[in-house]
Amino acid sequence: MEVKVAAPFKVYFSGSANSLSAENETGPFDILPHHKNFMTLLKPCSIKVRRDGKPDFILEITRGLIHVRNNKVTVFLDV
């Protein structure tokens, strides 16, 4: 799946991934390839993007929104 983690003026991550982990008001969750369409507000947490053969991308956030559609995950950060 394709993942993009961005703020208004900076892209923190853009590329292929095997999964993404984050946290919303109901608790931690994972996004896997071919996840159903999904949108939620994120609470302060660590976003973790896992990739084959590469180190995990980890970013501490305070607020954000995640949108999943057509095997594309976009995380909009409020910084």
PDB file of N, CA and C in Angstrom, residues 7-78:
ATOM      1  N   ALA A   7       2.491  17.291   6.707  1.00  0.00           N
ATOM      2  CA  ALA A   7       1.945  18.489   7.330  1.00  0.00           C
ATOM      3  C   ALA A   7       1.768  19.512   6.201  1.00  0.00           C
ATOM      4  N   PRO A   8       1.202  20.675   6.476  1.00  0.00           N
ATOM      5  CA  PRO A   8       0.970  21.623   5.394  1.00  0.00           C
ATOM      6  C   PRO A   8       2.209  21.973   4.561  1.00  0.00           C
ATOM      7  N   PHE A   9       3.378  22.037   5.171  1.00  0.00           N
ATOM      8  CA  PHE A   9       4.561  22.466   4.433  1.00  0.00           C
ATOM      9  C   PHE A   9       5.701  21.456   4.459  1.00  0.00           C
ATOM     10  N   LYS A  10       5.420  20.215   4.852  1.00  0.00           N
ATOM     11  CA  LYS A  10       6.487  19.219   4.925  1.00  0.00           C
ATOM     12  C   LYS A  10       5.918  17.818   4.738  1.00  0.00           C
ATOM     13  N   VAL A  11       6.605  17.006   3.944  1.00  0.00           N
ATOM     14  CA  VAL A  11       6.264  15.588   3.802  1.00  0.00           C
ATOM     15  C   VAL A  11       7.264  14.806   4.645  1.00  0.00           C
ATOM     16  N   TYR A  12       6.765  14.062   5.633  1.00  0.00           N
ATOM     17  CA  TYR A  12       7.624  13.299   6.526  1.00  0.00           C
ATOM     18  C   TYR A  12       7.935  11.909   5.974  1.00  0.00           C
ATOM     19  N   PHE A  13       6.962  11.330   5.275  1.00  0.00           N
ATOM     20  CA  PHE A  13       7.156  10.000   4.688  1.00  0.00           C
ATOM     21  C   PHE A  13       6.269   9.879   3.462  1.00  0.00           C
ATOM     22  N   SER A  14       6.817   9.243   2.431  1.00  0.00           N
ATOM     23  CA  SER A  14       6.042   8.944   1.236  1.00  0.00           C
ATOM     24  C   SER A  14       6.644   7.701   0.602  1.00  0.00           C
ATOM     25  N   GLY A  15       5.847   6.636   0.491  1.00  0.00           N
ATOM     26  CA  GLY A  15       6.362   5.418  -0.116  1.00  0.00           C
ATOM     27  C   GLY A  15       5.489   4.214   0.185  1.00  0.00           C
ATOM     28  N   SER A  16       5.970   3.045  -0.225  1.00  0.00           N
ATOM     29  CA  SER A  16       5.253   1.782  -0.007  1.00  0.00           C
ATOM     30  C   SER A  16       5.464   1.306   1.426  1.00  0.00           C
ATOM     31  N   ALA A  17       4.459   0.616   1.943  1.00  0.00           N
ATOM     32  CA  ALA A  17       4.544   0.098   3.304  1.00  0.00           C
ATOM     33  C   ALA A  17       3.729  -1.180   3.436  1.00  0.00           C
ATOM     34  N   ASN A  18       4.062  -1.961   4.462  1.00  0.00           N
ATOM     35  CA  ASN A  18       3.317  -3.181   4.781  1.00  0.00           C
ATOM     36  C   ASN A  18       2.211  -2.927   5.793  1.00  0.00           C
ATOM     37  N   SER A  19       2.400  -1.923   6.652  1.00  0.00           N
ATOM     38  CA  SER A  19       1.375  -1.590   7.635  1.00  0.00           C
ATOM     39  C   SER A  19       1.661  -0.226   8.233  1.00  0.00           C
ATOM     40  N   LEU A  20       0.643   0.337   8.862  1.00  0.00           N
ATOM     41  CA  LEU A  20       0.772   1.592   9.586  1.00  0.00           C
ATOM     42  C   LEU A  20       0.023   1.434  10.897  1.00  0.00           C
ATOM     43  N   SER A  21       0.640   1.854  11.987  1.00  0.00           N
ATOM     44  CA  SER A  21       0.009   1.802  13.305  1.00  0.00           C
ATOM     45  C   SER A  21      -0.134   3.217  13.846  1.00  0.00           C
ATOM     46  N   ALA A  22      -1.267   3.485  14.492  1.00  0.00           N
ATOM     47  CA  ALA A  22      -1.514   4.784  15.106  1.00  0.00           C
ATOM     48  C   ALA A  22      -2.545   4.588  16.222  1.00  0.00           C
ATOM     49  N   GLU A  23      -3.059   5.696  16.739  1.00  0.00           N
ATOM     50  CA  GLU A  23      -4.015   5.605  17.840  1.00  0.00           C
ATOM     51  C   GLU A  23      -5.068   6.694  17.709  1.00  0.00           C
ATOM     52  N   ASN A  24      -6.340   6.294  17.929  1.00  0.00           N
ATOM     53  CA  ASN A  24      -7.428   7.270  17.964  1.00  0.00           C
ATOM     54  C   ASN A  24      -8.109   7.181  19.332  1.00  0.00           C
ATOM     55  N   GLU A  25      -9.259   7.812  19.483  1.00  0.00           N
ATOM     56  CA  GLU A  25      -9.941   7.846  20.790  1.00  0.00           C
ATOM     57  C   GLU A  25     -10.349   6.465  21.300  1.00  0.00           C
ATOM     58  N   THR A  26     -10.520   5.496  20.411  1.00  0.00           N
ATOM     59  CA  THR A  26     -10.921   4.161  20.861  1.00  0.00           C
ATOM     60  C   THR A  26      -9.718   3.261  21.149  1.00  0.00           C
ATOM     61  N   GLY A  27      -8.513   3.723  20.805  1.00  0.00           N
ATOM     62  CA  GLY A  27      -7.319   2.945  21.111  1.00  0.00           C
ATOM     63  C   GLY A  27      -6.422   2.748  19.898  1.00  0.00           C
ATOM     64  N   PRO A  28      -5.390   1.916  20.057  1.00  0.00           N
ATOM     65  CA  PRO A  28      -4.458   1.678  18.959  1.00  0.00           C
ATOM     66  C   PRO A  28      -5.104   0.853  17.849  1.00  0.00           C
ATOM     67  N   PHE A  29      -4.637   1.084  16.627  1.00  0.00           N
ATOM     68  CA  PHE A  29      -5.145   0.322  15.482  1.00  0.00           C
ATOM     69  C   PHE A  29      -4.043   0.187  14.441  1.00  0.00           C
ATOM     70  N   ASP A  30      -4.228  -0.756  13.523  1.00  0.00           N
ATOM     71  CA  ASP A  30      -3.300  -0.986  12.416  1.00  0.00           C
ATOM     72  C   ASP A  30      -4.057  -0.877  11.100  1.00  0.00           C
ATOM     73  N   ILE A  31      -3.384  -0.352  10.096  1.00  0.00           N
ATOM     74  CA  ILE A  31      -3.885  -0.333   8.727  1.00  0.00           C
ATOM     75  C   ILE A  31      -3.014  -1.298   7.934  1.00  0.00           C
ATOM     76  N   LEU A  32      -3.642  -2.253   7.277  1.00  0.00           N
ATOM     77  CA  LEU A  32      -2.936  -3.245   6.465  1.00  0.00           C
ATOM     78  C   LEU A  32      -3.338  -3.069   5.002  1.00  0.00           C
ATOM     79  N   PRO A  33      -2.574  -3.648   4.066  1.00  0.00           N
ATOM     80  CA  PRO A  33      -2.956  -3.525   2.651  1.00  0.00           C
ATOM     81  C   PRO A  33      -4.402  -3.961   2.408  1.00  0.00           C
ATOM     82  N   HIS A  34      -5.065  -3.228   1.527  1.00  0.00           N
ATOM     83  CA  HIS A  34      -6.455  -3.469   1.121  1.00  0.00           C
ATOM     84  C   HIS A  34      -7.450  -3.266   2.263  1.00  0.00           C
ATOM     85  N   HIS A  35      -7.092  -2.395   3.207  1.00  0.00           N
ATOM     86  CA  HIS A  35      -7.985  -2.022   4.302  1.00  0.00           C
ATOM     87  C   HIS A  35      -9.227  -1.350   3.724  1.00  0.00           C
ATOM     88  N   LYS A  36     -10.346  -1.521   4.370  1.00  0.00           N
ATOM     89  CA  LYS A  36     -11.587  -0.836   3.960  1.00  0.00           C
ATOM     90  C   LYS A  36     -11.391   0.678   4.050  1.00  0.00           C
ATOM     91  N   ASN A  37     -12.202   1.429   3.315  1.00  0.00           N
ATOM     92  CA  ASN A  37     -12.165   2.880   3.409  1.00  0.00           C
ATOM     93  C   ASN A  37     -12.370   3.274   4.864  1.00  0.00           C
ATOM     94  N   PHE A  38     -11.592   4.261   5.314  1.00  0.00           N
ATOM     95  CA  PHE A  38     -11.543   4.571   6.741  1.00  0.00           C
ATOM     96  C   PHE A  38     -11.041   5.992   6.909  1.00  0.00           C
ATOM     97  N   MET A  39     -11.610   6.705   7.902  1.00  0.00           N
ATOM     98  CA  MET A  39     -11.130   8.032   8.253  1.00  0.00           C
ATOM     99  C   MET A  39     -11.316   8.218   9.744  1.00  0.00           C
ATOM    100  N   THR A  40     -10.311   8.790  10.417  1.00  0.00           N
ATOM    101  CA  THR A  40     -10.431   9.035  11.846  1.00  0.00           C
ATOM    102  C   THR A  40      -9.475  10.138  12.270  1.00  0.00           C
ATOM    103  N   LEU A  41      -9.814  10.794  13.364  1.00  0.00           N
ATOM    104  CA  LEU A  41      -8.906  11.747  13.990  1.00  0.00           C
ATOM    105  C   LEU A  41      -7.912  10.972  14.839  1.00  0.00           C
ATOM    106  N   LEU A  42      -6.675  11.441  14.855  1.00  0.00           N
ATOM    107  CA  LEU A  42      -5.637  10.793  15.657  1.00  0.00           C
ATOM    108  C   LEU A  42      -5.388  11.602  16.914  1.00  0.00           C
ATOM    109  N   LYS A  43      -5.096  10.903  17.999  1.00  0.00           N
ATOM    110  CA  LYS A  43      -4.722  11.568  19.235  1.00  0.00           C
ATOM    111  C   LYS A  43      -3.204  11.509  19.365  1.00  0.00           C
ATOM    112  N   PRO A  44      -2.623  12.173  20.352  1.00  0.00           N
ATOM    113  CA  PRO A  44      -1.167  12.114  20.491  1.00  0.00           C
ATOM    114  C   PRO A  44      -0.688  10.658  20.574  1.00  0.00           C
ATOM    115  N   CYS A  45       0.251  10.308  19.691  1.00  0.00           N
ATOM    116  CA  CYS A  45       0.740   8.933  19.626  1.00  0.00           C
ATOM    117  C   CYS A  45       1.989   8.872  18.761  1.00  0.00           C
ATOM    118  N   SER A  46       2.505   7.679  18.608  1.00  0.00           N
ATOM    119  CA  SER A  46       3.579   7.413  17.658  1.00  0.00           C
ATOM    120  C   SER A  46       2.964   6.770  16.428  1.00  0.00           C
ATOM    121  N   ILE A  47       3.227   7.334  15.263  1.00  0.00           N
ATOM    122  CA  ILE A  47       2.840   6.687  14.017  1.00  0.00           C
ATOM    123  C   ILE A  47       4.002   5.785  13.628  1.00  0.00           C
ATOM    124  N   LYS A  48       3.707   4.545  13.324  1.00  0.00           N
ATOM    125  CA  LYS A  48       4.753   3.608  12.913  1.00  0.00           C
ATOM    126  C   LYS A  48       4.393   3.038  11.549  1.00  0.00           C
ATOM    127  N   VAL A  49       5.306   3.211  10.585  1.00  0.00           N
ATOM    128  CA  VAL A  49       5.139   2.667   9.237  1.00  0.00           C
ATOM    129  C   VAL A  49       6.155   1.549   9.074  1.00  0.00           C
ATOM    130  N   ARG A  50       5.666   0.343   8.778  1.00  0.00           N
ATOM    131  CA  ARG A  50       6.561  -0.815   8.616  1.00  0.00           C
ATOM    132  C   ARG A  50       6.766  -1.106   7.138  1.00  0.00           C
ATOM    133  N   ARG A  51       8.051  -1.396   6.774  1.00  0.00           N
ATOM    134  CA  ARG A  51       8.421  -1.673   5.383  1.00  0.00           C
ATOM    135  C   ARG A  51       9.331  -2.891   5.349  1.00  0.00           C
ATOM    136  N   ASP A  52       9.235  -3.662   4.265  1.00  0.00           N
ATOM    137  CA  ASP A  52      10.117  -4.824   4.086  1.00  0.00           C
ATOM    138  C   ASP A  52      11.559  -4.386   3.905  1.00  0.00           C
ATOM    139  N   GLY A  53      12.460  -4.989   4.682  1.00  0.00           N
ATOM    140  CA  GLY A  53      13.884  -4.774   4.495  1.00  0.00           C
ATOM    141  C   GLY A  53      14.400  -3.398   4.852  1.00  0.00           C
ATOM    142  N   LYS A  54      13.577  -2.562   5.473  1.00  0.00           N
ATOM    143  CA  LYS A  54      14.000  -1.214   5.856  1.00  0.00           C
ATOM    144  C   LYS A  54      13.568  -0.960   7.297  1.00  0.00           C
ATOM    145  N   PRO A  55      14.261  -0.042   7.974  1.00  0.00           N
ATOM    146  CA  PRO A  55      13.844   0.278   9.340  1.00  0.00           C
ATOM    147  C   PRO A  55      12.438   0.879   9.358  1.00  0.00           C
ATOM    148  N   ASP A  56      11.737   0.683  10.460  1.00  0.00           N
ATOM    149  CA  ASP A  56      10.424   1.300  10.628  1.00  0.00           C
ATOM    150  C   ASP A  56      10.566   2.817  10.648  1.00  0.00           C
ATOM    151  N   PHE A  57       9.597   3.505  10.056  1.00  0.00           N
ATOM    152  CA  PHE A  57       9.514   4.953  10.162  1.00  0.00           C
ATOM    153  C   PHE A  57       8.615   5.237  11.355  1.00  0.00           C
ATOM    154  N   ILE A  58       9.120   6.001  12.325  1.00  0.00           N
ATOM    155  CA  ILE A  58       8.353   6.320  13.531  1.00  0.00           C
ATOM    156  C   ILE A  58       8.348   7.829  13.718  1.00  0.00           C
ATOM    157  N   LEU A  59       7.160   8.383  13.974  1.00  0.00           N
ATOM    158  CA  LEU A  59       7.016   9.819  14.178  1.00  0.00           C
ATOM    159  C   LEU A  59       6.039  10.066  15.314  1.00  0.00           C
ATOM    160  N   GLU A  60       6.465  10.859  16.281  1.00  0.00           N
ATOM    161  CA  GLU A  60       5.594  11.275  17.384  1.00  0.00           C
ATOM    162  C   GLU A  60       4.724  12.426  16.894  1.00  0.00           C
ATOM    163  N   ILE A  61       3.414  12.321  17.118  1.00  0.00           N
ATOM    164  CA  ILE A  61       2.501  13.378  16.685  1.00  0.00           C
ATOM    165  C   ILE A  61       1.649  13.860  17.852  1.00  0.00           C
ATOM    166  N   THR A  62       1.075  15.058  17.683  1.00  0.00           N
ATOM    167  CA  THR A  62       0.146  15.564  18.696  1.00  0.00           C
ATOM    168  C   THR A  62      -1.290  15.497  18.218  1.00  0.00           C
ATOM    169  N   ARG A  63      -1.506  15.770  16.904  1.00  0.00           N
ATOM    170  CA  ARG A  63      -2.850  15.678  16.339  1.00  0.00           C
ATOM    171  C   ARG A  63      -2.742  15.373  14.854  1.00  0.00           C
ATOM    172  N   GLY A  64      -3.793  14.753  14.334  1.00  0.00           N
ATOM    173  CA  GLY A  64      -3.798  14.487  12.902  1.00  0.00           C
ATOM    174  C   GLY A  64      -5.090  13.817  12.465  1.00  0.00           C
ATOM    175  N   LEU A  65      -5.138  13.539  11.185  1.00  0.00           N
ATOM    176  CA  LEU A  65      -6.278  12.878  10.568  1.00  0.00           C
ATOM    177  C   LEU A  65      -5.719  11.836   9.613  1.00  0.00           C
ATOM    178  N   ILE A  66      -6.315  10.653   9.615  1.00  0.00           N
ATOM    179  CA  ILE A  66      -5.873   9.605   8.700  1.00  0.00           C
ATOM    180  C   ILE A  66      -7.017   9.266   7.756  1.00  0.00           C
ATOM    181  N   HIS A  67      -6.666   9.078   6.486  1.00  0.00           N
ATOM    182  CA  HIS A  67      -7.643   8.760   5.456  1.00  0.00           C
ATOM    183  C   HIS A  67      -7.132   7.557   4.677  1.00  0.00           C
ATOM    184  N   VAL A  68      -7.964   6.520   4.547  1.00  0.00           N
ATOM    185  CA  VAL A  68      -7.591   5.304   3.821  1.00  0.00           C
ATOM    186  C   VAL A  68      -8.615   5.103   2.705  1.00  0.00           C
ATOM    187  N   ARG A  69      -8.088   4.959   1.471  1.00  0.00           N
ATOM    188  CA  ARG A  69      -8.972   4.714   0.329  1.00  0.00           C
ATOM    189  C   ARG A  69      -8.162   4.134  -0.819  1.00  0.00           C
ATOM    190  N   ASN A  70      -8.687   3.066  -1.426  1.00  0.00           N
ATOM    191  CA  ASN A  70      -8.052   2.454  -2.595  1.00  0.00           C
ATOM    192  C   ASN A  70      -6.587   2.087  -2.357  1.00  0.00           C
ATOM    193  N   ASN A  71      -6.301   1.497  -1.204  1.00  0.00           N
ATOM    194  CA  ASN A  71      -4.957   1.035  -0.846  1.00  0.00           C
ATOM    195  C   ASN A  71      -3.953   2.190  -0.722  1.00  0.00           C
ATOM    196  N   LYS A  72      -4.469   3.403  -0.467  1.00  0.00           N
ATOM    197  CA  LYS A  72      -3.629   4.570  -0.219  1.00  0.00           C
ATOM    198  C   LYS A  72      -3.978   5.138   1.150  1.00  0.00           C
ATOM    199  N   VAL A  73      -2.952   5.365   1.952  1.00  0.00           N
ATOM    200  CA  VAL A  73      -3.126   5.891   3.304  1.00  0.00           C
ATOM    201  C   VAL A  73      -2.496   7.270   3.344  1.00  0.00           C
ATOM    202  N   THR A  74      -3.270   8.267   3.756  1.00  0.00           N
ATOM    203  CA  THR A  74      -2.746   9.616   3.895  1.00  0.00           C
ATOM    204  C   THR A  74      -2.966  10.059   5.328  1.00  0.00           C
ATOM    205  N   VAL A  75      -1.887  10.536   5.954  1.00  0.00           N
ATOM    206  CA  VAL A  75      -1.957  11.074   7.306  1.00  0.00           C
ATOM    207  C   VAL A  75      -1.681  12.574   7.201  1.00  0.00           C
ATOM    208  N   PHE A  76      -2.665  13.369   7.591  1.00  0.00           N
ATOM    209  CA  PHE A  76      -2.525  14.830   7.595  1.00  0.00           C
ATOM    210  C   PHE A  76      -2.223  15.241   9.021  1.00  0.00           C
ATOM    211  N   LEU A  77      -1.087  15.902   9.231  1.00  0.00           N
ATOM    212  CA  LEU A  77      -0.671  16.299  10.575  1.00  0.00           C
ATOM    213  C   LEU A  77      -0.964  17.777  10.810  1.00  0.00           C
ATOM    214  N   ASP A  78      -1.326  18.097  12.035  1.00  0.00           N
ATOM    215  CA  ASP A  78      -1.535  19.479  12.461  1.00  0.00           C
ATOM    216  C   ASP A  78      -0.356  19.831  13.348  1.00  0.00           C
TER     217      ASP A  78
END
